[in-house]
Amino acid sequence: MNTRAYAALASKEKLVPYEFNRRALGAHDVALDIAYAGICHSDIHQAREEWGPAIFPMVPGHEIAGTVTAVGSAVSKFKVGDRIGVGVFVDSCRICENCKAGLQQYCLEGMTGTYNQLERDGVTVAMGGYSNYFVINEDYAVTIPANLPLEGVAPLLCAGITLYSPIKHWGVGPGKKVAVMGLGGLGHMGVKFAAALGADVTVLSHSPQKEADARAMGAHSFIATNDKEVFTKHAKTFDVILNTVSAELDIDLYLNLLKLDGTLVVIGLPGKPYALNAGTLLNGRRSIGGSMIGGIPELQEMLNFCGEKNIVSDVEVIKADYINEAYERTVASDVKYRFVIDASTF
Ligand code: NAP
Ligand code: ZN
Ligand code: ZN
């Protein structure tokens, strides 16, 4: 099926209009008229090869929300007209222990990314969500709650689940002091989820002008990190720190903000190693952990939670021809708090 999209034709080049054909509908596939696609900082890292060599032309996008337009002959999960979402992967091996546990993102063979990767046939290049049309195996799509607007839901498919999963895993809730590093697309969802779950939430940001927004999202405190004295003042404060920062930074400074037995969860992926002092970890029995998106069952659980609590992303809806400017603004931390592309403009 002919698909209109935006693609990066080479590393670090501006994205341009692009057309290609998606596969015909298989028995277990559903076809999707995309309504909105979010812009994740991971799209920018990959289009600019900040994580290493990439596949071009690249149609990025792994925050996809839309409506089912056709279903394959064996599909049982969805019907035409359903509102569904697609996230960061479109397939996995299905049989390894992690896939069987519903943790497809940690598939032992490797998940099949929504773009910048070969599909499991080893030949087809996966093309992502900056497009008007998508085809997905029904097992890798999720149902969007009826009460939520699609533009605010699209970012939940990556930014949302990426914070929901570690928040659940590390028991963020009542009685816990949690800090979110970086109030961008991921970070603002972390604030909303942690606040909704009853934790005491602090934002650590290098953009002091974001304080009012952070508080409106549910943060109880806001610490501007431009003034390095705050790292002494707030030492040994937090049970959990969720690091969503997309750029390199001095991780040791932030580790020092953890109280006894606290954990700093690495979520941002700048592409360069962090430097870290053993002494900072020893002093306070601190841990450093990591977390990557979430599996299909948890993705559905997160969307249901959002439906119940009326949680969506704060979005700035743009037309396709604004993507390159949106990239620049995202890199400059000037995003409120996720750019979402109106797919009717491809
Ligand atoms: P984003 O919207 O650009 O937000 C990143 C935030 O980091 C910025 O808004 C800014 O917040 C802070 N920041 C940026 N540059 C900084 C600097 N030089 N110093 C200090 N803080 C800085 O990006 P995103 O889409 O949320 O993604 C964040 C990171 O997570 C990216 O690296 C992305 O690839 C990664 N990611 C990981 C997963 C996963 O599964 N673990 C999933 C998706 C994305 P303030 O202005 O508040 O400081
Ligand atoms: Zn993402
Ligand atoms: Zn697997």
GROMACS .gro file of C-alpha atoms and ligand atoms in nm:
model
  396
    1MET     CA    1   0.000   0.000   0.000
    2ASN     CA    2   0.137   0.338  -0.100
    3THR     CA    3   0.234   0.537   0.210
    4ARG     CA    4   0.317   0.906   0.245
    5ALA     CA    5   0.584   0.984   0.499
    6TYR     CA    6   0.879   1.201   0.599
    7ALA     CA    7   1.224   1.046   0.590
    8ALA     CA    8   1.587   1.123   0.661
    9LEU     CA    9   1.769   1.023   0.342
   10ALA     CA   10   2.112   1.040   0.506
   11SER     CA   11   2.265   1.103   0.846
   12LYS     CA   12   2.217   1.453   0.989
   13GLU     CA   13   2.021   1.568   0.682
   14LYS     CA   14   1.687   1.741   0.710
   15LEU     CA   15   1.385   1.514   0.680
   16VAL     CA   16   1.194   1.540   0.349
   17PRO     CA   17   0.865   1.410   0.206
   18TYR     CA   18   0.901   1.045   0.104
   19GLU     CA   19   0.675   0.773  -0.036
   20PHE     CA   20   0.707   0.396  -0.009
   21ASN     CA   21   0.491   0.083  -0.006
   22ARG     CA   22   0.392  -0.100   0.310
   23ARG     CA   23   0.336  -0.475   0.298
   24ALA     CA   24  -0.002  -0.620   0.204
   25LEU     CA   25  -0.218  -0.720   0.497
   26GLY     CA   26  -0.125  -1.063   0.633
   27ALA     CA   27  -0.371  -1.292   0.814
   28HIS     CA   28  -0.264  -1.163   1.159
   29ASP     CA   29  -0.212  -0.799   1.056
   30VAL     CA   30  -0.421  -0.492   1.109
   31ALA     CA   31  -0.404  -0.183   0.889
   32LEU     CA   32  -0.397   0.149   1.062
   33ASP     CA   33  -0.485   0.499   0.948
   34ILE     CA   34  -0.235   0.697   1.156
   35ALA     CA   35  -0.384   1.006   1.322
   36TYR     CA   36  -0.080   1.132   1.517
   37ALA     CA   37   0.285   1.040   1.556
   38GLY     CA   38   0.499   1.172   1.840
   39ILE     CA   39   0.857   1.295   1.802
   40CYS     CA   40   1.082   1.116   2.051
   41HIS     CA   41   1.439   1.230   2.115
   42SER     CA   42   1.540   0.876   2.014
   43ASP     CA   43   1.421   0.963   1.661
   44ILE     CA   44   1.671   1.249   1.655
   45HIS     CA   45   1.956   1.040   1.802
   46GLN     CA   46   1.902   0.780   1.528
   47ALA     CA   47   1.844   1.016   1.233
   48ARG     CA   48   2.171   1.186   1.331
   49GLU     CA   49   2.353   0.855   1.396
   50GLU     CA   50   2.432   0.951   1.754
   51TRP     CA   51   2.390   0.584   1.850
   52GLY     CA   52   2.607   0.452   1.567
   53PRO     CA   53   2.544   0.360   1.202
   54ALA     CA   54   2.179   0.372   1.095
   55ILE     CA   55   1.972   0.257   0.796
   56PHE     CA   56   1.870   0.519   0.538
   57PRO     CA   57   1.626   0.625   0.407
   58MET     CA   58   1.483   0.631   0.760
   59VAL     CA   59   1.119   0.701   0.840
   60PRO     CA   60   1.137   0.757   1.217
   61GLY     CA   61   0.849   0.748   1.463
   62HIS     CA   62   0.751   0.501   1.733
   63GLU     CA   63   0.469   0.682   1.907
   64ILE     CA   64   0.178   0.596   1.683
   65ALA     CA   65  -0.194   0.643   1.745
   66GLY     CA   66  -0.466   0.580   1.490
   67THR     CA   67  -0.772   0.390   1.378
   68VAL     CA   68  -0.799   0.040   1.234
   69THR     CA   69  -0.910   0.045   0.869
   70ALA     CA   70  -0.881  -0.327   0.783
   71VAL     CA   71  -0.805  -0.655   0.958
   72GLY     CA   72  -0.649  -0.977   0.830
   73SER     CA   73  -0.852  -1.298   0.809
   74ALA     CA   74  -0.720  -1.443   1.138
   75VAL     CA   75  -0.730  -1.125   1.351
   76SER     CA   76  -0.928  -1.159   1.675
   77LYS     CA   77  -0.798  -0.873   1.893
   78PHE     CA   78  -0.920  -0.575   1.688
   79LYS     CA   79  -1.195  -0.472   1.445
   80VAL     CA   80  -1.232  -0.192   1.192
   81GLY     CA   81  -1.285   0.140   1.370
   82ASP     CA   82  -1.089   0.050   1.686
   83ARG     CA   83  -0.844   0.312   1.811
   84ILE     CA   84  -0.507   0.148   1.858
   85GLY     CA   85  -0.147   0.236   1.934
   86VAL     CA   86   0.193   0.110   1.819
   87GLY     CA   87   0.511   0.175   2.014
   88VAL     CA   88   0.884   0.114   1.990
   89PHE     CA   89   0.880  -0.242   1.856
   90VAL     CA   90   0.668  -0.427   1.600
   91ASP     CA   91   0.781  -0.784   1.661
   92SER     CA   92   1.008  -1.010   1.867
   93CYS     CA   93   1.096  -1.381   1.873
   94ARG     CA   94   0.784  -1.465   2.082
   95ILE     CA   95   0.939  -1.781   2.230
   96CYS     CA   96   1.228  -1.676   2.455
   97GLU     CA   97   1.172  -1.652   2.830
   98ASN     CA   98   1.146  -1.273   2.822
   99CYS     CA   99   0.895  -1.270   2.535
  100LYS     CA  100   0.689  -1.535   2.715
  101ALA     CA  101   0.695  -1.316   3.026
  102GLY     CA  102   0.553  -1.026   2.823
  103LEU     CA  103   0.883  -0.840   2.832
  104GLN     CA  104   0.927  -0.829   2.454
  105GLN     CA  105   1.152  -0.523   2.483
  106TYR     CA  106   1.414  -0.751   2.636
  107CYS     CA  107   1.371  -1.032   2.378
  108LEU     CA  108   1.684  -1.247   2.388
  109GLU     CA  109   1.706  -1.235   2.008
  110GLY     CA  110   1.642  -0.861   2.012
  111MET     CA  111   1.310  -0.687   1.958
  112THR     CA  112   1.228  -0.566   1.608
  113GLY     CA  113   1.234  -0.188   1.632
  114THR     CA  114   0.958   0.011   1.463
  115TYR     CA  115   1.219   0.171   1.233
  116ASN     CA  116   1.594   0.177   1.164
  117GLN     CA  117   1.602  -0.202   1.176
  118LEU     CA  118   1.542  -0.502   0.952
  119GLU     CA  119   1.220  -0.689   1.015
  120ARG     CA  120   1.238  -1.055   1.114
  121ASP     CA  121   1.250  -1.167   0.748
  122GLY     CA  122   1.600  -1.015   0.751
  123VAL     CA  123   1.530  -0.814   0.435
  124THR     CA  124   1.254  -0.559   0.484
  125VAL     CA  125   1.357  -0.230   0.643
  126ALA     CA  126   1.108  -0.132   0.914
  127MET     CA  127   0.959   0.211   0.845
  128GLY     CA  128   0.820   0.410   1.136
  129GLY     CA  129   0.530   0.630   1.226
  130TYR     CA  130   0.604   0.960   1.050
  131SER     CA  131   0.355   0.840   0.788
  132ASN     CA  132  -0.015   0.821   0.714
  133TYR     CA  133  -0.055   0.442   0.709
  134PHE     CA  134   0.079   0.145   0.905
  135VAL     CA  135   0.054  -0.234   0.909
  136ILE     CA  136   0.113  -0.419   1.236
  137ASN     CA  137   0.077  -0.772   1.363
  138GLU     CA  138  -0.216  -0.764   1.606
  139ASP     CA  139  -0.005  -0.901   1.895
  140TYR     CA  140   0.212  -0.589   1.893
  141ALA     CA  141  -0.064  -0.325   1.899
  142VAL     CA  142  -0.262  -0.201   2.199
  143THR     CA  143  -0.610  -0.059   2.261
  144ILE     CA  144  -0.647   0.313   2.333
  145PRO     CA  145  -0.904   0.402   2.604
  146ALA     CA  146  -1.213   0.567   2.455
  147ASN     CA  147  -1.199   0.879   2.673
  148LEU     CA  148  -0.851   0.993   2.571
  149PRO     CA  149  -0.769   1.221   2.273
  150LEU     CA  150  -0.539   1.055   2.018
  151GLU     CA  151  -0.289   1.344   2.001
  152GLY     CA  152  -0.228   1.327   2.375
  153VAL     CA  153  -0.209   0.948   2.365
  154ALA     CA  154   0.053   0.911   2.088
  155PRO     CA  155   0.348   1.001   2.319
  156LEU     CA  156   0.231   0.747   2.575
  157LEU     CA  157   0.341   0.471   2.335
  158CYS     CA  158   0.706   0.552   2.410
  159ALA     CA  159   0.749   0.842   2.654
  160GLY     CA  160   0.463   0.717   2.871
  161ILE     CA  161   0.557   0.353   2.900
  162THR     CA  162   0.927   0.435   2.937
  163LEU     CA  163   0.855   0.614   3.266
  164TYR     CA  164   0.561   0.401   3.381
  165SER     CA  165   0.767   0.081   3.373
  166PRO     CA  166   1.055   0.190   3.602
  167ILE     CA  167   0.812   0.376   3.829
  168LYS     CA  168   0.631   0.047   3.882
  169HIS     CA  169   0.946  -0.164   3.898
  170TRP     CA  170   1.115   0.053   4.163
  171GLY     CA  171   0.795   0.092   4.368
  172VAL     CA  172   0.745   0.467   4.331
  173GLY     CA  173   0.438   0.557   4.538
  174PRO     CA  174   0.325   0.691   4.875
  175GLY     CA  175   0.610   0.761   5.116
  176LYS     CA  176   0.872   0.765   4.840
  177LYS     CA  177   1.070   1.071   4.740
  178VAL     CA  178   1.133   1.058   4.367
  179ALA     CA  179   1.319   1.300   4.143
  180VAL     CA  180   1.277   1.327   3.767
  181MET     CA  181   1.583   1.456   3.582
  182GLY     CA  182   1.489   1.654   3.270
  183LEU     CA  183   1.141   1.789   3.202
  184GLY     CA  184   1.107   1.686   2.838
  185GLY     CA  185   0.883   1.433   2.665
  186LEU     CA  186   0.977   1.144   2.894
  187GLY     CA  187   1.028   1.348   3.208
  188HIS     CA  188   0.690   1.518   3.206
  189MET     CA  189   0.517   1.179   3.186
  190GLY     CA  190   0.728   1.063   3.482
  191VAL     CA  191   0.606   1.359   3.685
  192LYS     CA  192   0.243   1.287   3.600
  193PHE     CA  193   0.266   0.915   3.680
  194ALA     CA  194   0.467   0.952   4.001
  195ALA     CA  195   0.229   1.221   4.127
  196ALA     CA  196  -0.079   1.015   4.034
  197LEU     CA  197   0.067   0.722   4.230
  198GLY     CA  198   0.109   0.936   4.541
  199ALA     CA  199   0.486   0.987   4.554
  200ASP     CA  200   0.659   1.307   4.659
  201VAL     CA  201   0.789   1.438   4.326
  202THR     CA  202   1.078   1.673   4.253
  203VAL     CA  203   1.193   1.790   3.911
  204LEU     CA  204   1.566   1.842   3.853
  205SER     CA  205   1.593   2.070   3.551
  206HIS     CA  206   1.848   2.290   3.381
  207SER     CA  207   1.562   2.510   3.254
  208PRO     CA  208   1.440   2.725   3.548
  209GLN     CA  209   1.154   2.867   3.338
  210LYS     CA  210   0.986   2.524   3.346
  211GLU     CA  211   0.905   2.542   3.718
  212ALA     CA  212   0.540   2.652   3.686
  213ASP     CA  213   0.470   2.383   3.427
  214ALA     CA  214   0.636   2.118   3.646
  215ARG     CA  215   0.417   2.213   3.941
  216ALA     CA  216   0.105   2.216   3.722
  217MET     CA  217   0.189   1.858   3.619
  218GLY     CA  218   0.199   1.752   3.982
  219ALA     CA  219   0.558   1.814   4.097
  220HIS     CA  220   0.584   1.917   4.462
  221SER     CA  221   0.933   2.066   4.429
  222PHE     CA  222   1.151   2.202   4.152
  223ILE     CA  223   1.529   2.225   4.165
  224ALA     CA  224   1.714   2.428   3.902
  225THR     CA  225   2.044   2.248   3.848
  226ASN     CA  226   2.226   2.543   3.689
  227ASP     CA  227   2.331   2.646   4.039
  228LYS     CA  228   2.569   2.367   4.146
  229GLU     CA  229   2.516   2.448   4.516
  230VAL     CA  230   2.184   2.263   4.500
  231PHE     CA  231   2.377   1.937   4.478
  232THR     CA  232   2.522   1.995   4.825
  233LYS     CA  233   2.201   2.135   4.966
  234HIS     CA  234   1.989   1.837   4.854
  235ALA     CA  235   2.245   1.560   4.906
  236LYS     CA  236   2.104   1.226   5.033
  237THR     CA  237   1.739   1.321   4.966
  238PHE     CA  238   1.578   1.083   4.716
  239ASP     CA  239   1.476   0.716   4.714
  240VAL     CA  240   1.460   0.702   4.336
  241ILE     CA  241   1.597   0.930   4.064
  242LEU     CA  242   1.468   0.883   3.709
  243ASN     CA  243   1.728   1.020   3.467
  244THR     CA  244   1.565   1.113   3.135
  245VAL     CA  245   1.834   1.357   3.020
  246SER     CA  246   1.925   1.316   2.654
  247ALA     CA  247   2.267   1.483   2.683
  248GLU     CA  248   2.592   1.396   2.857
  249LEU     CA  249   2.612   1.505   3.218
  250ASP     CA  250   2.800   1.455   3.544
  251ILE     CA  251   2.607   1.155   3.677
  252ASP     CA  252   2.811   1.152   3.997
  253LEU     CA  253   2.658   1.482   4.105
  254TYR     CA  254   2.312   1.330   4.080
  255LEU     CA  255   2.403   0.999   4.247
  256ASN     CA  256   2.500   1.202   4.549
  257LEU     CA  257   2.136   1.313   4.581
  258LEU     CA  258   2.030   0.953   4.661
  259LYS     CA  259   1.963   0.860   5.021
  260LEU     CA  260   2.060   0.526   5.176
  261ASP     CA  261   1.974   0.236   4.941
  262GLY     CA  262   1.849   0.476   4.675
  263THR     CA  263   1.855   0.397   4.304
  264LEU     CA  264   1.928   0.617   4.006
  265VAL     CA  265   1.755   0.474   3.700
  266VAL     CA  266   1.920   0.552   3.367
  267ILE     CA  267   1.656   0.612   3.099
  268GLY     CA  268   1.812   0.882   2.880
  269LEU     CA  269   2.050   0.746   2.619
  270PRO     CA  270   2.300   1.014   2.514
  271GLY     CA  271   2.522   0.766   2.329
  272LYS     CA  272   2.841   0.841   2.527
  273PRO     CA  273   2.949   0.665   2.850
  274TYR     CA  274   2.895   0.825   3.191
  275ALA     CA  275   3.192   0.870   3.427
  276LEU     CA  276   3.118   0.747   3.775
  277ASN     CA  277   3.309   0.732   4.103
  278ALA     CA  278   3.295   0.401   4.292
  279GLY     CA  279   3.301   0.600   4.615
  280THR     CA  280   2.974   0.774   4.537
  281LEU     CA  281   2.802   0.436   4.507
  282LEU     CA  282   2.960   0.285   4.820
  283ASN     CA  283   2.866   0.580   5.036
  284GLY     CA  284   2.499   0.508   5.101
  285ARG     CA  285   2.477   0.160   4.942
  286ARG     CA  286   2.345   0.328   4.629
  287SER     CA  287   2.245   0.153   4.308
  288ILE     CA  288   2.242   0.254   3.948
  289GLY     CA  289   1.990   0.078   3.722
  290GLY     CA  290   1.848   0.104   3.374
  291SER     CA  291   1.512   0.059   3.209
  292MET     CA  292   1.398   0.034   2.848
  293ILE     CA  293   1.038   0.107   2.740
  294GLY     CA  294   0.795  -0.172   2.847
  295GLY     CA  295   0.639  -0.491   2.713
  296ILE     CA  296   0.298  -0.525   2.549
  297PRO     CA  297   0.103  -0.624   2.866
  298GLU     CA  298   0.249  -0.331   3.059
  299LEU     CA  299   0.187  -0.097   2.764
  300GLN     CA  300  -0.183  -0.188   2.780
  301GLU     CA  301  -0.181  -0.158   3.161
  302MET     CA  302  -0.029   0.191   3.134
  303LEU     CA  303  -0.290   0.303   2.877
  304ASN     CA  304  -0.572   0.170   3.097
  305PHE     CA  305  -0.422   0.356   3.394
  306CYS     CA  306  -0.413   0.675   3.184
  307GLY     CA  307  -0.776   0.619   3.086
  308GLU     CA  308  -0.880   0.583   3.451
  309LYS     CA  309  -0.680   0.883   3.571
  310ASN     CA  310  -0.733   1.093   3.257
  311ILE     CA  311  -0.362   1.126   3.195
  312VAL     CA  312  -0.226   1.230   2.856
  313SER     CA  313   0.089   1.398   2.731
  314ASP     CA  314   0.106   1.778   2.699
  315VAL     CA  315   0.152   1.816   2.326
  316GLU     CA  316   0.224   2.072   2.059
  317VAL     CA  317   0.056   1.944   1.741
  318ILE     CA  318   0.254   2.027   1.426
  319LYS     CA  319   0.232   1.977   1.052
  320ALA     CA  320   0.479   1.749   0.879
  321ASP     CA  321   0.673   2.038   0.727
  322TYR     CA  322   0.761   2.158   1.079
  323ILE     CA  323   0.947   1.836   1.175
  324ASN     CA  324   1.296   1.976   1.119
  325GLU     CA  325   1.225   2.283   1.331
  326ALA     CA  326   1.070   2.059   1.597
  327TYR     CA  327   1.395   1.858   1.603
  328GLU     CA  328   1.599   2.174   1.663
  329ARG     CA  329   1.364   2.290   1.936
  330THR     CA  330   1.370   1.948   2.105
  331VAL     CA  331   1.750   1.943   2.110
  332ALA     CA  332   1.739   2.294   2.262
  333SER     CA  333   1.505   2.162   2.539
  334ASP     CA  334   1.234   2.391   2.398
  335VAL     CA  335   0.950   2.142   2.384
  336LYS     CA  336   0.615   2.166   2.565
  337TYR     CA  337   0.630   1.880   2.623
  338ARG     CA  338   0.606   1.660   2.316
  339PHE     CA  339   0.580   1.746   1.948
  340VAL     CA  340   0.312   1.539   1.779
  341ILE     CA  341   0.271   1.533   1.401
  342ASP     CA  342  -0.078   1.552   1.252
  343ALA     CA  343  -0.056   1.256   1.011
  344SER     CA  344  -0.310   1.409   0.774
  345THR     CA  345  -0.034   1.653   0.673
  346PHE     CA  346   0.201   1.389   0.527
  347NAP     P1  347   1.354   1.550   2.536
  347NAP     O1  348   1.209   1.573   2.520
  347NAP     O2  349   1.449   1.624   2.451
  347NAP     O3  350   1.387   1.575   2.691
  347NAP     C1  351   1.517   1.566   2.743
  347NAP     C2  352   1.532   1.667   2.855
  347NAP     O4  353   1.663   1.652   2.908
  347NAP     C3  354   1.525   1.811   2.812
  347NAP     O5  355   1.396   1.863   2.799
  347NAP     C4  356   1.601   1.879   2.924
  347NAP     O6  357   1.516   1.898   3.037
  347NAP     C5  358   1.707   1.776   2.961
  347NAP     N1  359   1.835   1.812   2.898
  347NAP     C6  360   1.862   1.821   2.765
  347NAP     N2  361   1.988   1.861   2.745
  347NAP     C7  362   2.043   1.877   2.867
  347NAP     C8  363   2.171   1.916   2.913
  347NAP     N3  364   2.268   1.950   2.826
  347NAP     N4  365   2.193   1.920   3.046
  347NAP     C9  366   2.096   1.888   3.133
  347NAP     N5  367   1.973   1.851   3.095
  347NAP    C10  368   1.947   1.846   2.964
  347NAP     O7  369   1.390   1.396   2.514
  347NAP     P2  370   1.300   1.267   2.543
  347NAP     O8  371   1.228   1.231   2.418
  347NAP     O9  372   1.229   1.284   2.668
  347NAP    O10  373   1.413   1.155   2.559
  347NAP    C11  374   1.509   1.166   2.661
  347NAP    C12  375   1.617   1.061   2.646
  347NAP    O11  376   1.561   0.932   2.672
  347NAP    C13  377   1.677   1.051   2.506
  347NAP    O12  378   1.816   1.028   2.518
  347NAP    C14  379   1.606   0.932   2.446
  347NAP    O13  380   1.679   0.870   2.343
  347NAP    C15  381   1.594   0.843   2.565
  347NAP     N6  382   1.489   0.741   2.556
  347NAP    C16  383   1.509   0.626   2.625
  347NAP    C17  384   1.410   0.530   2.625
  347NAP    C18  385   1.427   0.406   2.706
  347NAP    O14  386   1.359   0.306   2.676
  347NAP     N7  387   1.510   0.405   2.808
  347NAP    C19  388   1.292   0.551   2.553
  347NAP    C20  389   1.274   0.671   2.486
  347NAP    C21  390   1.374   0.766   2.488
  347NAP     P3  391   1.530   2.031   3.128
  347NAP    O15  392   1.513   2.145   3.031
  347NAP    O16  393   1.417   2.018   3.224
  347NAP    O17  394   1.664   2.026   3.193
  348ZN      ZN  395   1.097   0.688   2.202
  349ZN      ZN  396   1.210  -1.317   2.245
   0.00000   0.00000   0.00000
